[in-house]
Amino acid sequence: MLRLSDLALPLDHSSAELEQAVIDRLGIEPADLERMTIVRRGNDARRKAAIKLVYSLDVVLRNEAEVLARFADDQHVRPTPDTSYKFVTHAPANYDGPRPVVIGAGPCGLLAGLVLAQMGFKPIIVERGKAVRERTKDTWGLWRRSVLNPESNVQFGEGGAGTFSDGKLYSRIKDQRHLGRKVLSEFVKAGAPDDILTEAHPHIGTFRLVTMVMSMRETIEKLGGEYRFQTRVEDFEIERDADGERRLVGLHLSTGEYLPARHVIMAVGHSARDTFYKLHERGVHVEAKPFAIGVRIEHPQGWIDTARYGPSAGNKILGAAAYSISHKCSNGRVVYSFCMCPGGRVVAATSEEGRVVTNGMSQYSRAEFNANSGIVVDINPERDYPGDPLAGIAFQRKFEELAFKAGGSNYKAPGQKLGDFLAGRPSTEFGVVTPSYQPGVHLTDLSECLPDYVIESIREALPVFGRQVPGYDHPDVVMTGVETRTSSPVRITRGRDYQSLNTRGLYPAGEGAGYAGGILSAAVDGIRVAEALALELVPEPVPA
């Protein structure tokens, strides 16, 4: 089988035309083409009047060796890579050794737990929040009634923060072992749509993520894994071994239980601030890392569709249009779009009382009226909060508290129309764009709840974005604050063995540890760390 990539056809082509394009591209006779399978499909919308679909396909030919020889210098005709997942080891039959512990049931912890369970190690998964169904009810409690449960919300609970997002399943990470394929395949087994395996920018959406997460939990439990919901890790027991090396030996849980644990994957999300403080207090190596803050911006989805797709706007194959934009400002800051959610809504995403945080969410259909995206500005620890490795947390909290006050101290978010924002005046009424954030948006002046340099940078960038995406800087566009949880403000630094630099047995992983950014990259990191832990338990590969 060979992989044919970068094959472009008109948007309205037929299946017969796709087959003929393969025949023409490879210079073969129709009878030589035995079978073809779509591996990836994206689109090229640079020319709005002539949008193309771009394919990668796996092709079975009668004369494969001859074709590969003819195209030896063509990078778009290659043998099909082996993307199947191969376990690095397995627990011996009737394994009764140490059970690994996974802290956190987000994408990273979920895949780490699944792979460990599939290898026979029967992991214990500790999650401070609730199971996903109960967690969803608590999340709606904030959105509909302004009632926050600090332990069960958009950030905490089964599925992690990605559950209430667009469910994007693409990443720019290097993935030579095709671990991303393992993730997507497991998602499909758990109920995700098959098209996530072929679309260039796959997504799931919140409702499908909920059922998928439940199915994967069921699989882990059938393989001997154990979940402990509403259980927070409050402290870490660390001792020095005979060689003077620090080693994690156990966990103190919010239930009052002490859990012996010498192999722990730390897969908490980027909002587990109390955990970061406790790790730092216990001497675990933690360092500050960059992140970004800003606002959520909303446009009618039809505006974005027209700007990106022109006369093809609304085409079912293309779906709701997305965008990715950035601008290097005269002050040296970079402003960029973050977590763009086509056909979605802005959601309340705080996990702490007296603070307001925004995020974006879409369903699988991406059929809601507005498009939204974070418009954020880079924050660097050396420049913006030097010294304390945890200073980024205090930095985030300061502006989340200011946003709470600016919004009316009732979990409404502060908002402002774009035209008023550029003019430096508070907004007093909405225009043609209606915000989607619940429990509501209070119009005000966003300069009250963001640093001056962030306001200055976004003001410079918006007209630039308006030239890139027509209508982007329309004066009635609504901006809602604040977007602070773009990524973890800390890194729990690890070595090449995936263990903490100074604490054996602790495996920092995923977004909260500073090693991922999004569902797919976090899940892939969870697999890598689970493999490293498994090989620590069973160094010699054991067949299934």
XYZ file of C-alpha atoms in Angstrom:
544
model
C 0.000 0.000 0.000
C 1.215 3.509 -0.757
C 0.298 6.918 0.649
C -0.631 9.597 -1.888
C -0.789 13.071 -0.360
C -1.571 16.641 -1.406
C -4.116 15.685 -4.066
C -6.370 18.706 -4.684
C -9.801 18.655 -6.356
C -12.599 21.211 -6.795
C -15.021 21.566 -3.887
C -17.932 20.050 -5.816
C -16.123 17.009 -7.237
C -17.674 13.536 -7.405
C -16.272 10.255 -6.074
C -15.592 9.173 -9.666
C -13.535 12.324 -10.207
C -11.496 11.568 -7.081
C -10.739 8.086 -8.387
C -9.777 9.463 -11.799
C -7.520 12.058 -10.159
C -5.624 9.240 -8.403
C -5.249 7.351 -11.696
C -4.020 10.455 -13.500
C -1.653 11.487 -10.699
C 0.030 8.073 -10.583
C -0.024 7.499 -14.346
C -1.664 4.071 -14.087
C -4.420 2.204 -15.875
C -7.853 2.107 -14.187
C -7.560 -1.659 -13.772
C -4.352 -1.183 -11.750
C -6.206 0.645 -8.964
C -7.565 -2.040 -6.629
C -8.639 0.026 -3.640
C -8.254 3.481 -2.105
C -9.065 4.863 1.355
C -9.249 8.504 2.429
C -6.719 9.126 5.192
C -7.071 12.881 5.550
C -9.211 15.590 3.986
C -8.727 19.318 4.397
C -9.440 22.393 2.333
C -7.470 25.133 0.632
C -9.507 28.358 0.779
C -6.805 30.807 -0.258
C -8.765 31.482 -3.465
C -12.345 31.968 -2.282
C -13.738 31.647 -5.798
C -12.015 28.300 -6.308
C -11.849 26.486 -2.969
C -10.312 23.025 -3.206
C -10.459 19.908 -1.104
C -7.022 18.427 -0.403
C -6.633 14.700 0.188
C -4.208 12.141 1.513
C -5.157 8.614 0.471
C -3.924 5.077 0.997
C -3.899 3.286 -2.351
C -3.611 -0.418 -3.172
C -2.187 -1.086 -6.658
C -1.346 -4.106 -8.738
C 2.073 -2.652 -9.577
C 2.956 -0.806 -6.382
C 6.740 -1.386 -6.550
C 6.936 0.010 -10.086
C 4.933 3.119 -9.135
C 7.048 3.772 -6.030
C 10.198 3.439 -8.149
C 8.887 5.984 -10.656
C 8.024 8.428 -7.871
C 11.150 7.837 -5.774
C 11.880 11.582 -5.666
C 8.284 12.652 -4.972
C 7.588 13.241 -1.286
C 3.850 12.955 -1.927
C 4.062 9.311 -3.055
C 5.453 7.107 -0.311
C 4.870 3.702 1.271
C 2.005 3.876 3.754
C 3.414 4.229 7.269
C 2.515 1.753 9.985
C 0.306 3.756 12.354
C -0.782 0.839 14.543
C -0.055 1.176 18.247
C 2.361 -1.275 19.875
C 2.468 -1.637 23.639
C 5.939 -1.211 25.119
C 5.338 -3.918 27.739
C 2.601 -5.784 29.615
C 2.154 -6.743 33.225
C 2.753 -10.460 33.786
C -0.289 -12.665 34.232
C -1.814 -12.242 37.706
C 0.274 -9.113 38.265
C 0.271 -8.181 41.966
C 2.924 -5.454 41.939
C 2.488 -1.751 42.722
C -0.608 -0.149 41.219
C 0.169 3.130 39.451
C -1.875 6.165 40.440
C -3.072 8.792 37.976
C -4.060 12.165 39.433
C -6.608 13.809 37.147
C -9.169 12.406 34.703
C -8.747 14.887 31.858
C -7.450 13.877 28.413
C -3.938 13.219 29.714
C -5.013 11.183 32.738
C -7.697 9.406 30.746
C -5.287 8.096 28.096
C -2.582 7.365 30.656
C -5.076 5.344 32.676
C -6.430 3.579 29.594
C -3.013 2.516 28.303
C -1.899 1.374 31.754
C -5.100 -0.644 32.070
C -4.625 -2.156 28.612
C -1.118 -3.197 29.663
C -2.553 -4.916 32.737
C -1.422 -2.543 35.526
C -4.894 -1.751 36.980
C -4.371 1.964 37.671
C -6.103 3.996 40.364
C -7.424 7.280 38.951
C -7.940 10.024 41.527
C -10.164 12.922 40.419
C -11.066 15.878 42.639
C -14.229 16.597 40.648
C -17.331 14.558 39.950
C -18.182 12.010 37.279
C -19.002 13.745 34.026
C -22.824 13.585 34.228
C -22.964 15.105 37.724
C -20.217 17.549 36.798
C -22.265 18.778 33.832
C -25.159 19.634 36.158
C -22.834 21.668 38.399
C -21.381 23.484 35.393
C -24.853 24.476 34.215
C -25.498 25.670 37.775
C -22.938 28.442 37.270
C -24.110 29.253 33.770
C -27.823 29.392 34.606
C -27.985 30.327 38.304
C -24.584 31.950 39.070
C -23.857 29.161 41.576
C -20.216 27.964 41.515
C -19.053 24.610 42.865
C -15.260 25.098 43.249
C -14.634 21.337 42.934
C -16.999 20.591 40.026
C -17.011 23.028 37.114
C -15.535 23.687 33.672
C -12.009 23.054 34.994
C -12.474 20.175 37.463
C -14.146 16.824 36.948
C -14.105 13.789 34.695
C -13.005 14.715 31.182
C -11.051 17.808 32.239
C -11.380 21.299 30.808
C -11.520 19.896 27.272
C -15.000 18.498 27.928
C -16.453 22.010 27.775
C -14.637 23.202 24.678
C -14.825 22.804 20.921
C -13.321 19.347 21.308
C -10.504 20.113 18.870
C -8.451 17.028 18.067
C -5.495 18.347 16.134
C -2.065 19.439 17.227
C 1.285 20.589 15.899
C 3.314 18.248 18.113
C 5.941 15.961 16.596
C 4.404 12.509 16.564
C 6.709 10.089 14.759
C 5.145 7.092 16.503
C 1.616 8.115 15.459
C 0.379 8.180 19.048
C -2.249 10.685 17.960
C -3.745 7.930 15.827
C -3.973 5.732 18.914
C -5.856 8.530 20.703
C -8.299 9.106 17.859
C -8.888 5.373 17.404
C -9.733 4.982 21.085
C -12.089 7.957 20.863
C -13.909 6.349 17.924
C -14.220 3.067 19.848
C -15.772 5.098 22.667
C -18.372 6.697 20.419
C -16.692 9.606 18.649
C -17.657 10.060 14.975
C -15.536 8.172 12.444
C -14.681 11.349 10.562
C -12.195 12.416 13.253
C -9.866 9.849 11.673
C -9.893 11.599 8.281
C -10.683 15.295 8.737
C -7.644 17.581 8.747
C -9.053 19.556 11.692
C -11.266 17.080 13.564
C -13.448 18.033 16.510
C -16.051 16.319 18.678
C -18.005 18.886 20.686
C -19.143 18.795 24.285
C -22.177 16.478 24.141
C -20.267 13.722 22.352
C -17.268 14.155 24.653
C -19.476 13.447 27.664
C -20.650 10.046 26.416
C -17.207 9.194 25.070
C -15.521 9.854 28.429
C -18.068 7.647 30.187
C -17.426 4.801 27.741
C -13.648 5.011 28.256
C -14.110 4.941 32.017
C -16.157 1.756 31.632
C -13.341 0.193 29.594
C -10.723 1.088 32.211
C -12.850 -0.360 35.019
C -13.477 -3.600 33.093
C -9.694 -3.973 32.799
C -9.277 -3.656 36.567
C -8.767 0.096 36.882
C -10.374 2.043 39.700
C -11.822 5.574 39.803
C -12.040 7.706 42.931
C -14.171 10.773 42.249
C -14.554 13.773 44.561
C -11.152 12.942 45.998
C -8.532 15.673 46.090
C -4.832 15.023 46.705
C -4.040 17.319 49.606
C -0.424 16.413 50.275
C 2.495 14.348 49.030
C 4.563 12.054 51.240
C 8.200 12.253 50.115
C 11.116 10.409 51.698
C 14.813 10.029 50.998
C 16.039 6.562 50.094
C 19.339 4.971 51.106
C 21.161 6.906 48.379
C 19.744 10.215 49.587
C 17.432 10.496 46.586
C 13.983 12.006 47.091
C 11.159 9.562 46.374
C 7.396 9.886 46.421
C 5.926 7.182 48.653
C 2.304 8.170 49.200
C -0.588 10.589 48.870
C -2.769 12.208 51.529
C -6.330 12.425 50.208
C -9.218 14.745 51.062
C -11.174 11.691 52.267
C -8.711 11.347 55.138
C -7.114 8.297 53.567
C -3.391 7.800 53.090
C -2.745 6.064 49.764
C 0.673 4.386 49.432
C 1.929 5.285 45.968
C 5.413 5.096 44.507
C 4.466 5.537 40.828
C 2.202 8.564 40.292
C 1.291 10.368 37.074
C 0.574 14.013 37.840
C -2.046 14.781 35.152
C -3.806 17.713 36.803
C -5.049 20.520 34.557
C -3.734 24.059 34.328
C -6.130 25.288 37.046
C -5.017 22.992 39.901
C -3.408 25.924 41.674
C -3.587 24.479 45.187
C -1.748 21.383 43.929
C 1.004 23.507 42.389
C 1.486 25.315 45.709
C 1.645 22.039 47.647
C 4.186 20.520 45.250
C 6.353 23.640 45.559
C 6.014 23.531 49.358
C 7.195 19.907 49.346
C 10.306 20.841 47.351
C 9.280 19.377 43.981
C 11.047 21.254 41.190
C 8.629 23.779 39.681
C 9.408 26.685 37.372
C 7.446 29.546 35.844
C 6.483 29.305 32.175
C 4.903 31.694 29.650
C 1.165 31.844 29.003
C -1.210 34.488 27.609
C -4.162 36.600 28.718
C -6.780 38.653 26.938
C -10.470 38.492 26.019
C -13.032 36.430 24.127
C -14.268 38.050 20.923
C -17.571 37.194 19.213
C -18.758 37.659 15.627
C -21.826 36.264 13.881
C -20.645 32.998 12.343
C -22.014 34.091 8.964
C -19.558 36.989 8.905
C -16.626 34.628 9.385
C -17.985 32.143 6.831
C -18.251 34.886 4.200
C -14.839 36.331 5.027
C -13.124 32.946 4.748
C -15.141 31.143 2.060
C -16.698 33.907 -0.043
C -19.431 32.528 -2.356
C -18.987 29.031 -0.887
C -20.029 30.176 2.591
C -22.560 27.767 4.026
C -21.347 24.773 2.022
C -22.019 21.648 4.117
C -18.648 20.116 3.281
C -16.790 23.186 4.514
C -18.990 23.682 7.567
C -18.524 26.634 9.906
C -15.362 28.566 9.084
C -12.505 28.977 11.533
C -9.553 31.332 11.551
C -6.072 31.662 13.007
C -4.519 35.134 13.141
C -1.626 36.860 14.892
C 0.161 40.204 14.983
C 3.560 41.311 16.310
C 2.973 44.680 17.980
C 5.220 47.725 18.049
C 5.721 47.155 21.814
C 7.204 43.722 21.112
C 4.141 41.785 22.285
C 2.378 39.179 20.147
C -1.427 39.179 19.894
C -3.025 36.027 18.532
C -6.278 34.087 18.301
C -6.585 31.203 20.736
C -8.987 28.244 20.915
C -11.215 29.481 18.088
C -14.717 27.983 18.372
C -16.849 28.167 15.207
C -20.603 28.170 15.753
C -20.224 28.085 19.521
C -20.554 30.133 22.656
C -18.441 31.865 25.291
C -18.661 30.075 28.637
C -18.001 30.860 32.284
C -14.878 28.887 33.170
C -13.827 29.970 36.641
C -12.980 27.421 39.313
C -12.517 29.882 42.175
C -15.052 32.030 43.992
C -14.955 35.764 43.358
C -13.251 35.440 39.982
C -14.416 35.522 36.358
C -12.756 33.483 33.595
C -13.931 33.006 30.000
C -13.455 30.127 27.584
C -15.028 28.958 24.334
C -17.183 25.914 23.565
C -18.864 24.349 20.516
C -21.036 21.334 19.913
C -20.205 18.856 17.159
C -22.655 20.577 14.792
C -21.038 24.006 15.301
C -24.497 25.361 14.537
C -24.884 28.177 17.058
C -25.114 31.754 15.845
C -21.773 33.206 16.916
C -18.136 32.399 16.331
C -15.798 33.125 19.216
C -12.093 33.066 19.897
C -9.667 34.170 22.525
C -7.678 37.245 21.514
C -4.708 37.031 23.822
C -1.325 38.628 24.457
C 1.826 36.744 25.383
C 2.964 36.927 29.013
C 6.558 36.092 29.902
C 7.693 35.344 33.465
C 11.090 37.041 33.133
C 9.469 40.248 31.892
C 6.084 40.294 33.632
C 6.381 38.442 36.957
C 10.045 37.599 37.704
C 11.383 35.687 40.689
C 8.761 33.411 42.250
C 8.000 30.304 40.148
C 4.350 30.548 41.247
C 3.962 34.277 40.588
C 2.023 33.564 37.402
C -0.847 32.191 39.499
C -1.082 35.434 41.486
C -0.882 37.339 38.191
C -3.851 35.412 36.760
C -5.877 35.743 39.946
C -5.440 39.523 40.082
C -7.123 40.077 36.740
C -9.777 37.414 37.305
C -10.773 39.253 40.497
C -10.854 42.598 38.663
C -13.069 41.013 36.000
C -15.450 39.728 38.700
C -15.805 43.241 40.104
C -16.098 44.884 36.677
C -18.859 42.441 35.765
C -20.926 43.298 38.847
C -19.578 40.779 41.396
C -22.196 38.181 40.419
C -20.280 36.045 37.852
C -21.484 38.135 34.934
C -18.546 38.933 32.673
C -17.373 42.444 31.811
C -17.898 43.218 28.133
C -17.316 45.993 25.653
C -18.090 46.662 22.010
C -15.044 46.730 19.793
C -15.656 50.281 18.578
C -15.853 51.575 22.145
C -12.775 49.557 23.096
C -10.742 51.194 20.317
C -12.076 54.638 21.290
C -11.302 54.115 24.986
C -14.860 54.642 26.230
C -17.185 52.331 28.190
C -19.958 50.582 26.309
C -23.556 51.252 27.344
C -25.636 49.199 24.880
C -25.211 46.273 22.501
C -25.358 46.641 18.737
C -25.973 43.982 16.090
C -23.878 41.351 17.889
C -25.465 39.625 20.880
C -23.021 37.966 23.316
C -23.513 34.322 24.255
C -21.830 34.240 27.693
C -23.989 33.037 30.569
C -24.873 34.064 33.264
C -24.668 37.353 31.338
C -22.459 40.209 30.144
C -22.231 43.569 31.925
C -21.116 46.337 29.562
C -18.247 48.392 30.900
C -14.640 49.288 30.046
C -12.308 46.274 29.715
C -9.296 48.409 30.585
C -10.468 48.019 34.207
C -9.519 44.358 34.267
C -6.471 43.885 32.007
C -2.912 45.237 32.093
C -2.311 48.452 30.145
C 0.104 46.721 27.745
C -2.504 44.063 26.948
C -5.097 46.731 26.141
C -2.550 48.648 24.062
C -1.524 45.527 22.150
C -5.067 44.395 21.348
C -5.995 47.909 20.215
C -3.121 47.846 17.753
C -3.916 44.342 16.509
C -7.667 44.600 15.881
C -7.488 46.890 12.797
C -4.780 44.599 11.400
C -7.054 41.603 11.900
C -9.840 43.555 10.186
C -7.694 43.774 7.059
C -6.988 40.024 7.212
C -10.591 38.972 7.941
C -13.078 41.516 6.537
C -15.569 42.626 9.179
C -13.416 41.414 12.052
C -13.093 44.930 13.516
C -16.767 45.888 13.087
C -17.607 48.352 15.895
C -20.499 46.206 17.226
C -18.373 43.100 17.752
C -18.478 42.107 21.430
C -15.404 41.424 23.568
C -15.787 39.661 26.914
C -13.205 39.400 29.689
C -11.099 37.851 30.910
C -9.289 34.969 29.199
C -6.517 33.905 31.587
C -6.408 30.078 31.563
C -4.789 29.693 28.142
C -2.153 27.335 29.535
C -0.453 26.452 32.774
C 1.618 29.246 34.365
C 4.034 26.649 35.748
C 6.068 23.691 34.554
C 6.627 20.722 36.872
C 9.934 19.950 35.246
C 10.784 16.368 34.326
C 13.779 14.516 32.960
C 14.192 12.265 29.951
C 12.727 9.413 31.994
C 9.520 11.496 32.391
C 10.004 11.687 36.167
C 10.329 14.857 38.210
C 13.853 16.278 38.138
C 14.244 15.838 41.879
C 11.498 13.455 43.039
C 11.521 9.834 41.873
C 8.161 8.221 41.275
C 6.416 11.466 40.326
C 5.599 11.690 36.598
C 4.457 15.224 35.616
C 2.279 15.059 32.516
C -0.080 16.988 30.305
C -1.222 20.570 30.289
C -1.092 21.299 34.012
C 2.529 20.160 34.177
C 3.376 22.415 31.242
C 3.902 19.695 28.619
C 0.803 19.977 26.421
C -1.742 22.418 25.079
C -5.064 20.931 24.044
C -6.902 17.616 24.079
C -4.780 15.705 21.563
C -1.346 16.807 22.761
C -2.336 16.153 26.383
C -3.632 12.685 25.519
C -0.464 11.845 23.578
C 1.652 13.019 26.508
C -0.406 10.791 28.782
C 0.468 7.773 26.633
C 4.185 8.618 26.626
C 4.305 9.027 30.388
C 2.263 5.868 30.978
C 4.732 3.932 28.837
C 7.690 5.290 30.815
C 6.015 4.336 34.098
C 5.135 0.857 32.820
C 8.736 0.218 31.803
C 9.817 1.268 35.285
C 7.529 -1.435 36.706
C 8.340 -4.093 34.079
C 11.635 -3.093 32.396
C 11.772 -6.100 30.093
C 8.997 -6.071 27.471
C 6.454 -8.786 28.189
C 4.190 -9.991 25.365
C 0.449 -9.643 25.751
